Coordinates of C-alpha atoms and ligand atoms in Angstrom, one line a residue:
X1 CA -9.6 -11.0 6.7
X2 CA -10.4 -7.9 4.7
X3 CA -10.6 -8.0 1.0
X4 CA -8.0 -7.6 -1.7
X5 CA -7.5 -7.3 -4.7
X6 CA -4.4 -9.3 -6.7
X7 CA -2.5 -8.1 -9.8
X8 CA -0.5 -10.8 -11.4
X9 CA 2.2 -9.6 -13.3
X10 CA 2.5 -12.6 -16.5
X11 CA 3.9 -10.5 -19.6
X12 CA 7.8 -11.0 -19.9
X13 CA 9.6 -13.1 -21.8
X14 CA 11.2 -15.2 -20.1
X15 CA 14.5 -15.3 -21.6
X16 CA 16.1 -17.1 -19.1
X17 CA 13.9 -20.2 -19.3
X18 CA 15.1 -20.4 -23.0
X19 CA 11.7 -21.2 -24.8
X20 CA 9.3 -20.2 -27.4
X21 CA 6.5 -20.8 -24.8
X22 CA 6.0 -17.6 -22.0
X23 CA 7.4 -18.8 -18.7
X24 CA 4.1 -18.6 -16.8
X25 CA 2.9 -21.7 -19.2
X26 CA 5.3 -24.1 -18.2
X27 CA 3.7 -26.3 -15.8
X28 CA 4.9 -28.0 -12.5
X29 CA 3.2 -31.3 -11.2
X30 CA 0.4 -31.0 -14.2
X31 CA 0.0 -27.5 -13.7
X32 CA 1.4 -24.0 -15.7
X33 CA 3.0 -22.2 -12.8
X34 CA 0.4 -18.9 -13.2
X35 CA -1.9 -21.0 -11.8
X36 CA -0.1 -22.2 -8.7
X37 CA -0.2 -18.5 -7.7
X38 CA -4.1 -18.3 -8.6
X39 CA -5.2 -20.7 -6.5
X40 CA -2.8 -19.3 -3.8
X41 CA -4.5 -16.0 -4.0
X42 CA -7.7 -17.2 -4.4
X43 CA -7.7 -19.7 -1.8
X44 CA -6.7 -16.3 0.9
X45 CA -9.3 -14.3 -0.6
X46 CA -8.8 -12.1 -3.4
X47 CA -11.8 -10.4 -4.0
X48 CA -10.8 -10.1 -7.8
X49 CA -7.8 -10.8 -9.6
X50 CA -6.1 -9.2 -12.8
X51 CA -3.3 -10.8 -14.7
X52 CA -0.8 -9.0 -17.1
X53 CA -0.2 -10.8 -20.0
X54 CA 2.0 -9.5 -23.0
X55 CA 4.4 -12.0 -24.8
X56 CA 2.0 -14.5 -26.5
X57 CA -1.1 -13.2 -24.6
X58 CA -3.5 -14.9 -26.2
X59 CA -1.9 -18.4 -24.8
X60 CA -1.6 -17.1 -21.6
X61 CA -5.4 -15.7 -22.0
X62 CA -6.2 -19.2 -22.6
X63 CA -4.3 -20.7 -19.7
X64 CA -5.7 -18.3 -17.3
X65 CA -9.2 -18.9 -18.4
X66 CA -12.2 -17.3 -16.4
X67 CA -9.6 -17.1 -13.0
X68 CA -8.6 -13.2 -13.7
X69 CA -9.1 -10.7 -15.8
X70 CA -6.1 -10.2 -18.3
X71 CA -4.6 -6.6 -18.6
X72 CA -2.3 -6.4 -22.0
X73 CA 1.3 -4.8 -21.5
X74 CA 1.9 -4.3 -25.0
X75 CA 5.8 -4.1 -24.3
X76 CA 7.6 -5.6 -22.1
X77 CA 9.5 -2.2 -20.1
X78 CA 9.5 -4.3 -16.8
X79 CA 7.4 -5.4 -13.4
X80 CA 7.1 -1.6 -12.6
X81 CA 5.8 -0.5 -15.8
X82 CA 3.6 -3.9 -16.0
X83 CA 2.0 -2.7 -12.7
X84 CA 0.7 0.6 -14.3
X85 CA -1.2 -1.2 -17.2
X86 CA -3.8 -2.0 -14.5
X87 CA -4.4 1.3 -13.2
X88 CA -7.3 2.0 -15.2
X89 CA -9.0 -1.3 -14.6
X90 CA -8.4 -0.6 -10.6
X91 CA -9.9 3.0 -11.0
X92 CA -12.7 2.7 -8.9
X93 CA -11.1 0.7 -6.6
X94 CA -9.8 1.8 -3.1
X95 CA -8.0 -0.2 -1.0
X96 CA -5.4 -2.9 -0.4
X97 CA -3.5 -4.5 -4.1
X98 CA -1.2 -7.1 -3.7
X99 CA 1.0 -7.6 -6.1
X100 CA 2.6 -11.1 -6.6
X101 CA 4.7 -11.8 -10.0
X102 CA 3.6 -14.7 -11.9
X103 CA 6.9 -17.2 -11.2
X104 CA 6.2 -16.5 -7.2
X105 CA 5.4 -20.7 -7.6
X106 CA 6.5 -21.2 -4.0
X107 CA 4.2 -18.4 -2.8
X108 CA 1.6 -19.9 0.3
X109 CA -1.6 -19.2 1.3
X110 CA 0.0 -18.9 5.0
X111 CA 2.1 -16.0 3.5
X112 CA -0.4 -13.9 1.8
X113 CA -2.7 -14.0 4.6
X114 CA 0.4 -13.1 6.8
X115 CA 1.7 -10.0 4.3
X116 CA -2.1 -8.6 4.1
X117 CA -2.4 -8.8 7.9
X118 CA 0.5 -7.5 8.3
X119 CA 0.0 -4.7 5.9
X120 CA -3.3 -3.6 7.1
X121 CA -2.2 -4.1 10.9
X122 CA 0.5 -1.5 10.4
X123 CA -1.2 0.4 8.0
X124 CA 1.7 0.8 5.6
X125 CA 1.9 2.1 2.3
X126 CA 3.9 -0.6 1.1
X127 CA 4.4 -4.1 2.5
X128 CA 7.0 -6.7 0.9
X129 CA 7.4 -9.8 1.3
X130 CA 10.9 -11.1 2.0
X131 CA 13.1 -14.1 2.9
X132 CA 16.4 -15.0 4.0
X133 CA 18.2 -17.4 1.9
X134 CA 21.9 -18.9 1.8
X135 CA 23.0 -17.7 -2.1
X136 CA 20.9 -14.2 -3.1
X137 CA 22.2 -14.7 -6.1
X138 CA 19.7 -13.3 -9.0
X139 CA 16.9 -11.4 -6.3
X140 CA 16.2 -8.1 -5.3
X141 CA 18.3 -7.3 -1.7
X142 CA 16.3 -5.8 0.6
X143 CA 18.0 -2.9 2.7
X144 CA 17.0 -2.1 5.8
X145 CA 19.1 0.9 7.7
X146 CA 20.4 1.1 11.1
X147 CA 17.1 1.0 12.4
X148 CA 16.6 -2.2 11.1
X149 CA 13.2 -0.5 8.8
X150 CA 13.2 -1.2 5.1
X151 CA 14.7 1.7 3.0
X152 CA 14.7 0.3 -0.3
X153 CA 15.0 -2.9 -2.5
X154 CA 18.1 -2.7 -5.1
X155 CA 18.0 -5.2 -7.9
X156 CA 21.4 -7.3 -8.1
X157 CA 22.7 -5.8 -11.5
X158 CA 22.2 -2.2 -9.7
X159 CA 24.1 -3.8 -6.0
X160 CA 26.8 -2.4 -4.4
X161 CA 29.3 -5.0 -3.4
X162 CA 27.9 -4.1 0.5
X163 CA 24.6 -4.8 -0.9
X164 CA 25.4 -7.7 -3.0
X165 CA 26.0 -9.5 0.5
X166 CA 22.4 -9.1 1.8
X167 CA 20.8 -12.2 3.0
X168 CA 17.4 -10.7 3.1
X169 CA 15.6 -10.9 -0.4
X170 CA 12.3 -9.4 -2.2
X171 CA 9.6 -12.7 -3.5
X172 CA 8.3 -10.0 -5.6
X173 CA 4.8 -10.4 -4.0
X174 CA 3.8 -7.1 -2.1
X175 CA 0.8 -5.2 -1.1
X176 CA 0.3 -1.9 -1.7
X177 CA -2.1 1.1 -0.6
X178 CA -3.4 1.6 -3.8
X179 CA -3.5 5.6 -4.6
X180 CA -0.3 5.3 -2.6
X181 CA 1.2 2.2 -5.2
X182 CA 0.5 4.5 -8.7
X183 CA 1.4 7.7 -7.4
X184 CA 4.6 6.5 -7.0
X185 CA 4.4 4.4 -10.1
X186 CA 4.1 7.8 -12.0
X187 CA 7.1 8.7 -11.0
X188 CA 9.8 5.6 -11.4
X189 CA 13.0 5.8 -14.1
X190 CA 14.4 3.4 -15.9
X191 CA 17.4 4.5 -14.7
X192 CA 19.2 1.3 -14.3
X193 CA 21.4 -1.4 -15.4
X194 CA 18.6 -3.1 -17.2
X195 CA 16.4 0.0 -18.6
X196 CA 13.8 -1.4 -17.1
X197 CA 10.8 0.4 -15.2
X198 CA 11.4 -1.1 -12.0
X199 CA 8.3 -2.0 -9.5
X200 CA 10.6 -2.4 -6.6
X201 CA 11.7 1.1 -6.9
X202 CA 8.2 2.4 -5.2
X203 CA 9.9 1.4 -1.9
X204 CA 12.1 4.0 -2.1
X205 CA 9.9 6.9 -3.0
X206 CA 7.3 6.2 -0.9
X207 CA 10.1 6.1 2.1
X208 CA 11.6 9.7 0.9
X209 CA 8.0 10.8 0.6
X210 CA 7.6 9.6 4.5
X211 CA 5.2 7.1 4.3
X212 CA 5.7 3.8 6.4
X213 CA 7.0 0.6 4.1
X214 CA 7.3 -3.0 5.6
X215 CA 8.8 -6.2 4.9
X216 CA 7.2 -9.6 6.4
X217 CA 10.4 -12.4 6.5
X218 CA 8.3 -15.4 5.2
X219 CA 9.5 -18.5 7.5
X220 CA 10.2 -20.7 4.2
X221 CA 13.7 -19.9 2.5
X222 CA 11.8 -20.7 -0.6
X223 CA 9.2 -18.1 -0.6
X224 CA 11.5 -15.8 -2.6
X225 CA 12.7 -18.0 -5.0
X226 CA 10.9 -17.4 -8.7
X227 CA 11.2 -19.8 -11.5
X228 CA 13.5 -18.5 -14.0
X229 CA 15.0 -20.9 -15.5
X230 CA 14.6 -25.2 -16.2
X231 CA 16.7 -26.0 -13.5
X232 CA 14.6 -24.0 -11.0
X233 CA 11.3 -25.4 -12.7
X234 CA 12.8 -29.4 -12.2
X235 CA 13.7 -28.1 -8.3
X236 CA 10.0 -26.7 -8.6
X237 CA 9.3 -29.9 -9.6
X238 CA 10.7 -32.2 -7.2
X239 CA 9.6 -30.0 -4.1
X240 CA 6.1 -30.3 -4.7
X241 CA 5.9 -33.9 -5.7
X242 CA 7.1 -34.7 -2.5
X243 CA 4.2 -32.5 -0.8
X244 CA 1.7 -34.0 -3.0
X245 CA 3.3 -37.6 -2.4
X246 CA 3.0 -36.5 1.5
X247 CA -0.6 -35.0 1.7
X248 CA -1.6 -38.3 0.4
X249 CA 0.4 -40.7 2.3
X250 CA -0.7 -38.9 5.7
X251 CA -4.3 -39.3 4.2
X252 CA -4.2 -43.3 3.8
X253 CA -2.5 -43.7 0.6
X254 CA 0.0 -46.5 0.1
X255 CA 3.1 -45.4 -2.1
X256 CA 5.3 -48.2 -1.5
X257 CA 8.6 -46.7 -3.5
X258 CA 7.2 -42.8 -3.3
X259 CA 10.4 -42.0 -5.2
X260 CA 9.1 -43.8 -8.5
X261 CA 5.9 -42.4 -8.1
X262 CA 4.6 -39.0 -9.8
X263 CA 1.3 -37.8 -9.1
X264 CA -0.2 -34.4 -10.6
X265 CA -1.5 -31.4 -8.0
X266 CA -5.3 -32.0 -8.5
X267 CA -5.3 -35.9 -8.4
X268 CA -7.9 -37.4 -5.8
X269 CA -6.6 -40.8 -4.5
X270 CA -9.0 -42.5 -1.7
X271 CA -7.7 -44.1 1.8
X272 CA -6.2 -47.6 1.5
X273 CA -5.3 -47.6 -2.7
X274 CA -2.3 -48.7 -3.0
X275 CA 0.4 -47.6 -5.9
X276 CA 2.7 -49.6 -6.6
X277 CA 6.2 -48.2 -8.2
X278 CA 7.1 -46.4 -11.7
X279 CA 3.3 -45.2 -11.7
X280 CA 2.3 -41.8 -12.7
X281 CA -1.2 -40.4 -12.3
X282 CA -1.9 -37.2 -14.1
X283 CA -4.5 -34.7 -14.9
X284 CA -8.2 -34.4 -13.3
X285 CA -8.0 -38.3 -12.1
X286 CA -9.7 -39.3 -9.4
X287 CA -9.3 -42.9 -7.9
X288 CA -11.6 -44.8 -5.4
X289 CA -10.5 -46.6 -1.9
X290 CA -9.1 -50.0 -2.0
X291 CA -7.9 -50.1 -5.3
X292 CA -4.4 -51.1 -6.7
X293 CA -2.2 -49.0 -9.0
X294 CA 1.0 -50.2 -10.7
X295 CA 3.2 -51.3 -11.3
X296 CA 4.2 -49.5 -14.5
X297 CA 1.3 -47.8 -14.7
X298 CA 0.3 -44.0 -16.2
X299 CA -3.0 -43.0 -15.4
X300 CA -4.2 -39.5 -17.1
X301 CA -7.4 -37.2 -16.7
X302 CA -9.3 -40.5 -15.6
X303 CA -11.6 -42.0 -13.4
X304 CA -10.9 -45.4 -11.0
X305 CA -13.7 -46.3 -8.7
X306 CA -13.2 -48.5 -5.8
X307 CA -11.7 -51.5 -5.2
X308 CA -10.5 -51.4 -9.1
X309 CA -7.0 -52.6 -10.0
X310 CA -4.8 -51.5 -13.1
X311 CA -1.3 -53.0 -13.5
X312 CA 1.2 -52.6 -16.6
X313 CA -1.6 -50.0 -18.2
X314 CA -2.2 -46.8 -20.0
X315 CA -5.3 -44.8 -18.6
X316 CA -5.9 -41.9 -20.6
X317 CA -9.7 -40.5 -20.6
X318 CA -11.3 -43.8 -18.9
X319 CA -13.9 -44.4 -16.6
X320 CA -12.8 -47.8 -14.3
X321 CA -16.0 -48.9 -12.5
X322 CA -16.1 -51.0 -9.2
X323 CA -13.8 -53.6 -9.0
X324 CA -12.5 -53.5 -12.5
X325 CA -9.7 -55.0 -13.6
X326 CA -7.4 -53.7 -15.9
X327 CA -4.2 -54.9 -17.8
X328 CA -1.3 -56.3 -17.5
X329 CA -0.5 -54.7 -21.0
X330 CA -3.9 -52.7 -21.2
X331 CA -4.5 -49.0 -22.9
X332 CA -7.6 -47.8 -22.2
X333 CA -7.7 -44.8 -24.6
X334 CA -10.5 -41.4 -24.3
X335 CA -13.9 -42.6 -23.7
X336 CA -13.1 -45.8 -22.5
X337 CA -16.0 -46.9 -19.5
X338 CA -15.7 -50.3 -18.1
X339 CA -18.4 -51.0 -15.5
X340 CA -18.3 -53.0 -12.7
X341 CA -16.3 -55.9 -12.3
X342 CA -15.3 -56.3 -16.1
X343 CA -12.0 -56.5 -17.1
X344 CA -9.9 -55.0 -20.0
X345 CA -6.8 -58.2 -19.6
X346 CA -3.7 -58.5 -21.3
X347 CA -2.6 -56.7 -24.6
X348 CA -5.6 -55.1 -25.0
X349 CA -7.0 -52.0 -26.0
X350 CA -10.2 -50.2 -25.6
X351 CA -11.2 -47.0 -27.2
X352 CA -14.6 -44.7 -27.0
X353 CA -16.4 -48.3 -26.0
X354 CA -18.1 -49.2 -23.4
X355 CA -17.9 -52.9 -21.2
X356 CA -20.7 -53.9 -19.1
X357 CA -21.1 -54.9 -16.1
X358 CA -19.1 -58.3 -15.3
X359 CA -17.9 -58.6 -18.8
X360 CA -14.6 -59.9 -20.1
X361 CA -11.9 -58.6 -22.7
X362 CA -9.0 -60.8 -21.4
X363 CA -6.6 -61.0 -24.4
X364 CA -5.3 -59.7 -27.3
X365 CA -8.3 -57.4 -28.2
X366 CA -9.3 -54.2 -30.1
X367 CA -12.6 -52.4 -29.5
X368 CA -13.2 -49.5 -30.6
X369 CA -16.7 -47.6 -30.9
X370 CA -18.1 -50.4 -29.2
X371 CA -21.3 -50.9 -26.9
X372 CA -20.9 -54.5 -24.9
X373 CA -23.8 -55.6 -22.6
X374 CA -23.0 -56.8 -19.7
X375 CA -22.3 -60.7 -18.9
X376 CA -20.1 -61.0 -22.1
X377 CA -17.0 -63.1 -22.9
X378 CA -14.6 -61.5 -25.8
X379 CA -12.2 -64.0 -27.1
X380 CA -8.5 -63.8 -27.4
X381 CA -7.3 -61.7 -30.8
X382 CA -11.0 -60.2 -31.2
X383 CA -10.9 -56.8 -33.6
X384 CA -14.1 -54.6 -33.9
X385 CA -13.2 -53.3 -37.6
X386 CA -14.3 -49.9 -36.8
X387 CA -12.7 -48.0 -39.4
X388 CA -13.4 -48.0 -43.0
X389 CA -10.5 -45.6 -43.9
X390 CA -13.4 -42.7 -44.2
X391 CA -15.5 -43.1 -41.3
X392 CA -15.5 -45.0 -38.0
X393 CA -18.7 -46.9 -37.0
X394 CA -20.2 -49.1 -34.3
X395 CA -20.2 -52.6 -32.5
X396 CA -22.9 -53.2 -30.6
X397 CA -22.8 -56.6 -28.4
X398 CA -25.7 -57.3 -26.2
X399 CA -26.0 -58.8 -23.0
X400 CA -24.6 -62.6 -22.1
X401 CA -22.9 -62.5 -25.8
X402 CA -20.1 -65.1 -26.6
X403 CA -17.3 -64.0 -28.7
X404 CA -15.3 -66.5 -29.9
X405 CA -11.6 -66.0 -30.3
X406 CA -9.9 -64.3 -33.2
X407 CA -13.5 -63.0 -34.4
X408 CA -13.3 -59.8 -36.8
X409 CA -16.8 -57.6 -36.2
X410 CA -17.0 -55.5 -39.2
X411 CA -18.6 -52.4 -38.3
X412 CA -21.2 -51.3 -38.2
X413 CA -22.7 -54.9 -37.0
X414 CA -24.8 -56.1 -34.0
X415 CA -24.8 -58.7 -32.3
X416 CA -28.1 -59.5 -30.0
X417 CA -28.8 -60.7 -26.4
X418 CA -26.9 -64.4 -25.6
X419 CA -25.6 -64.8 -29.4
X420 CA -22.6 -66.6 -29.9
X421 CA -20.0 -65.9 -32.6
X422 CA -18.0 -68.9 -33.7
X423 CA -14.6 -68.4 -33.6
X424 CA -12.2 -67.2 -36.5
X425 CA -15.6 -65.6 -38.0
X426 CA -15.2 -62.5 -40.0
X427 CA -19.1 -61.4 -38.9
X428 CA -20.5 -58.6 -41.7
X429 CA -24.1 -59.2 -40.9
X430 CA -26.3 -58.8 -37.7
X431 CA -26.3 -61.8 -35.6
X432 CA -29.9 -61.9 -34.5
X433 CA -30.3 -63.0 -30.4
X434 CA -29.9 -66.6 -29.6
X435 CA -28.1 -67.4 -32.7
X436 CA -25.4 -68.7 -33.5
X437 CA -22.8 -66.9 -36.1
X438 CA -20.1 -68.4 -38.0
X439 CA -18.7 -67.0 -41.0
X440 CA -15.5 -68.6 -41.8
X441 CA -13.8 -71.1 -44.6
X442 CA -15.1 -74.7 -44.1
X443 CA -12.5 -77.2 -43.4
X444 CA -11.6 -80.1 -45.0
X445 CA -9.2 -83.0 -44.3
X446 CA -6.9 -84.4 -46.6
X447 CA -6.4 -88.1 -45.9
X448 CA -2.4 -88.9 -46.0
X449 CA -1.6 -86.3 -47.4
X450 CA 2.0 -85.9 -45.1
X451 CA 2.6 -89.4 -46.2
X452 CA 2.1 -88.4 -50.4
X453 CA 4.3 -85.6 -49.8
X454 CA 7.3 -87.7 -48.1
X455 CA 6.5 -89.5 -50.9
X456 CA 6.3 -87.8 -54.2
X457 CA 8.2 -84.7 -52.5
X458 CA 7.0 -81.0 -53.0
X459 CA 7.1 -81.1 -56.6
X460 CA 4.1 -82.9 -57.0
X461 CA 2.1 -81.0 -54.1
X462 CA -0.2 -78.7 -55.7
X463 CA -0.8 -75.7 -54.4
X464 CA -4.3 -76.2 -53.6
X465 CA -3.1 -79.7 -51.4
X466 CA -0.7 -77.7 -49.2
X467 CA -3.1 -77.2 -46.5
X468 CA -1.6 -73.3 -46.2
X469 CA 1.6 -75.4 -45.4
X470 CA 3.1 -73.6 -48.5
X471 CA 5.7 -71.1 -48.0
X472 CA 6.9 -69.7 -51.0
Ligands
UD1_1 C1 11.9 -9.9 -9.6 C2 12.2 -8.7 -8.7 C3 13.3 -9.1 -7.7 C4 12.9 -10.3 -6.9 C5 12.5 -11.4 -7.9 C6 11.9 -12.6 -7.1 C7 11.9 -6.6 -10.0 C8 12.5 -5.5 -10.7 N1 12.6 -7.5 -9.5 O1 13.1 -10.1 -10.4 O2 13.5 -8.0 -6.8 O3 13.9 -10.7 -6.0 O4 11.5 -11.0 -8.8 O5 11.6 -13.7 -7.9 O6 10.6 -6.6 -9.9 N2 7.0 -9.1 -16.0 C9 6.0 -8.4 -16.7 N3 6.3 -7.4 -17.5 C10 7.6 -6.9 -17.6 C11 8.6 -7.6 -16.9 C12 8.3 -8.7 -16.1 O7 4.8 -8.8 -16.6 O8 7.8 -5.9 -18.4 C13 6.6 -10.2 -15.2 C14 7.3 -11.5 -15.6 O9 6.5 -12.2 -16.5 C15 7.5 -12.3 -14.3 C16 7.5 -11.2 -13.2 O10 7.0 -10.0 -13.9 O11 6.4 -13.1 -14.0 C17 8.9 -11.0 -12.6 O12 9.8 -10.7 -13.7 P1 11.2 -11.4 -13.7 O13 11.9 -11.0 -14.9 O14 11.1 -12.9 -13.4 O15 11.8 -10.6 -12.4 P2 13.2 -11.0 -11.7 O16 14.3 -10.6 -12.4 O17 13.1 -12.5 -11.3
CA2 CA1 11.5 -14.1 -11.5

């Protein structure tokens, strides 16, 4: 296909989507909506792509990243006078822009590489692309005379009641001949309901000026439909879910209640996982083959290798290796790597740590800044004390270490190769390899002392004598 190049128009307001964020930010499936169109155009070969930004620019600036090249429309006059901000940066270029706006979320790479086609085939001026929907309600109406050719595009606030019962509606993504597109450009009013510097009125000058304009008819009803407001952005929503729940079923994915289960646009999920329902996988994650989500389960900007199973968890920034296993009750927080075959078990979380290779964190645990070897057991209610209230530090635990249960590691402390802790230790000092660690209260027994206390009742129990029995 011959090259274009894209203008995306992402200045206005958004009024309609009521927020103190631009429109073009809000994100469907994990992603702001600009970008849907991006990768559109990108993915049918826009040579070069410039984006106009205006309200809160610099967020949009962000957003859009190295994708485009952003084009300031200082105010916001409309999609017509947005278009003419880029005609300096298009100066040297000759040739075929199209122009798509940036809330065109349903737009398809099938219909971009069908309106340039069809553009170039006929060699028009102006191409539009159109569709027919049941309510046209809020678009531009395409009107085509009794030729059946397009003759102009009237926005609804400027419709005739005739017009306002056109089927046929502008997407507001079109391609233009580009001397052709700001020649007529130069010469648009905002001589309209709104006061606004139309784009769509180009159709009509370049027809009175006798140059040959065209409208494609997308084959999806949606193509049209722009997101203006929160209930179009939750439709948004919903519609690609189900594609992205779809693509991946068809590709060996098992959703077994797809209804309860929400997965972002760029997730990677390999052939035979399973997900199990109410699970949500967000962000850059990518998940191996065989492995079993859910239930329960939110997964974000993470990494599950195969063969790995998470239930009841909160993934956020983790690396899962092979065959992990992970939760019920688990959150594995930013920097989180377990390696193959550990496990991260119940009620337990793990932050900026690593676990080796076959090791175990089955209950009630917190590590956090923590280095364990591989081959280790972590007792129940274990706490790496990582945080001094200034500064966190490390827990290093080498290979084939035994934790006992409800140890305290005060940080920073290590603990070397096939040490044991004893458990209920508070450890402050290094425990050297081989050793064994204990640091807690020695106990001792007090012989009948239940029987004195029948006896002589509480009064006479000192407090010492209590055995911790005291509750005061
Ligand atoms: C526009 C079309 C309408 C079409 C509909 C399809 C016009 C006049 N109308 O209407 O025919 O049916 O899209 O969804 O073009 N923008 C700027 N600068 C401005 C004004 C707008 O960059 O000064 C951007 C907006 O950020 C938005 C896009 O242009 O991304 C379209 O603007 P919007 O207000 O959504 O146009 P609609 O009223 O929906
Ligand atoms: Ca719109």
């Amino acid at each position: 296909m011959p090259g274009f190049q894209a203008v995306v128009l992402a200045a206005g307001l958004g009024t309609r989507m009521r927020s103190r964020l631009p429109k073009v930010v809000h994100e469907i499936c994990g992603k702001p909506m600009i970008m849907l169109v991006l990768d559109v155009l990108e993915a049918a070969g826009a040579e070069r792509i410039y984006t106009v930004v205006g309200h809160m620019a610099e967020l949009v600036e962000e957003v859009v990243g190295e994708r485009a090249v952003c084009i300031l429309q200082s105010e916001q006059k409309g999609t017509g006078h947005a278009v003419m901000q880029v005609e300096d940066a298009l100066s040297a270029y000759e040739g075929t822009v199209l122009v798509a706006a940036g809330d065109a979320a349903y737009l398809s790479e099938e219909d971009v590489r069908s309106l340039v086609n069809h553009h170039l085939e006929t060699r028009a001026s102006a191409t539009v692309l159109s569709s027919i929907v049941k309510d046209p309600s809020g678009y531009g109406r395409v009107v085509r005379g009794a030729s059946g050719r397009v003759e102009r595009i009237v926005e609804e606030k400027d419709c005739s009641p005739e017009e306002a019962l056109i089927k046929e509606v502008n997407s507001s993504v079109y391609c233009f001949e580009k001397r052709r597109l700001f020649d007529a450009l130069s010469r648009i009013t905002p001589d309209n309901v709104q006061g606004e510097y139309y784009l769509t009125d180009v159709i009509e000058i370049m027809i009175k000026d006798g140059l040959r304009v065209e409208a494609v008819i997308s084959k999806d009803p949606l193509a049209a439909q722009g997101i203006n407001t929160r209930v179009q952005l939750a439709e948004a929503e919903k519609i690609f879910r189900d594609r992205i729940r779809e693509r991946l079923m068809l590709s060996g994915v098992t959703m077994v209640d797809p209804a309860t289960t929400f997965i972002d646009f760029d997730v990677i999920i390999g052939q035979d996982t399973k997900i199990l329902p109410f699970s949500i996988i967000r962000g850059k994650t990518v998940i191996g083959k065989n492995c079993i989500i859910g239930p329960f389960t939110h997964i974000i900007d993470s990494t599950v290798s195969d063969g790995a199973s998470i239930s009841n968890a909160v993934v956020v920034g983790a690396e899962v290796g092979k065959e992990a296993s992970v939760g019920p009750y688990a959150y594995l927080r930013e920097g989180t790597r377990l390696f193959e075959k550990s496990k991260a078990g119940t009620f337990v979380e793990v932050k900026k740590s690593t676990v080796g290779k076959g090791s175990k964190v089955p209950h009630q645990t917190y590590l956090g800044d923590a280095t364990v070897g591989k081959d280790v057991n972590i007792g129940a209610g274990t706490i790496t004390c990582n945080y001094d209230g200034y500064k966190k530090h490390p827990t290093i635990i080498a290979d084939g270490v035994f934790i006992g249960s409800n140890t305290n590691l005060v940080a920073p402390v290590k603990i070397g190769k096939g040490a044991y802790v004893a458990a209920g230790s508070t450890i402050t000092q290094d425990v050297p390899e081989g050793a064994l660690g204990i640091a807690r209260g020695k106990q001792r027994n007090i012989e009948d002392w239940v029987k004195r206390q029948k006896r002589e009742g509480k009064k006479s129990g000192s407090e010492e004598e209590s055995g911790g029995t005291c509750d005061k």
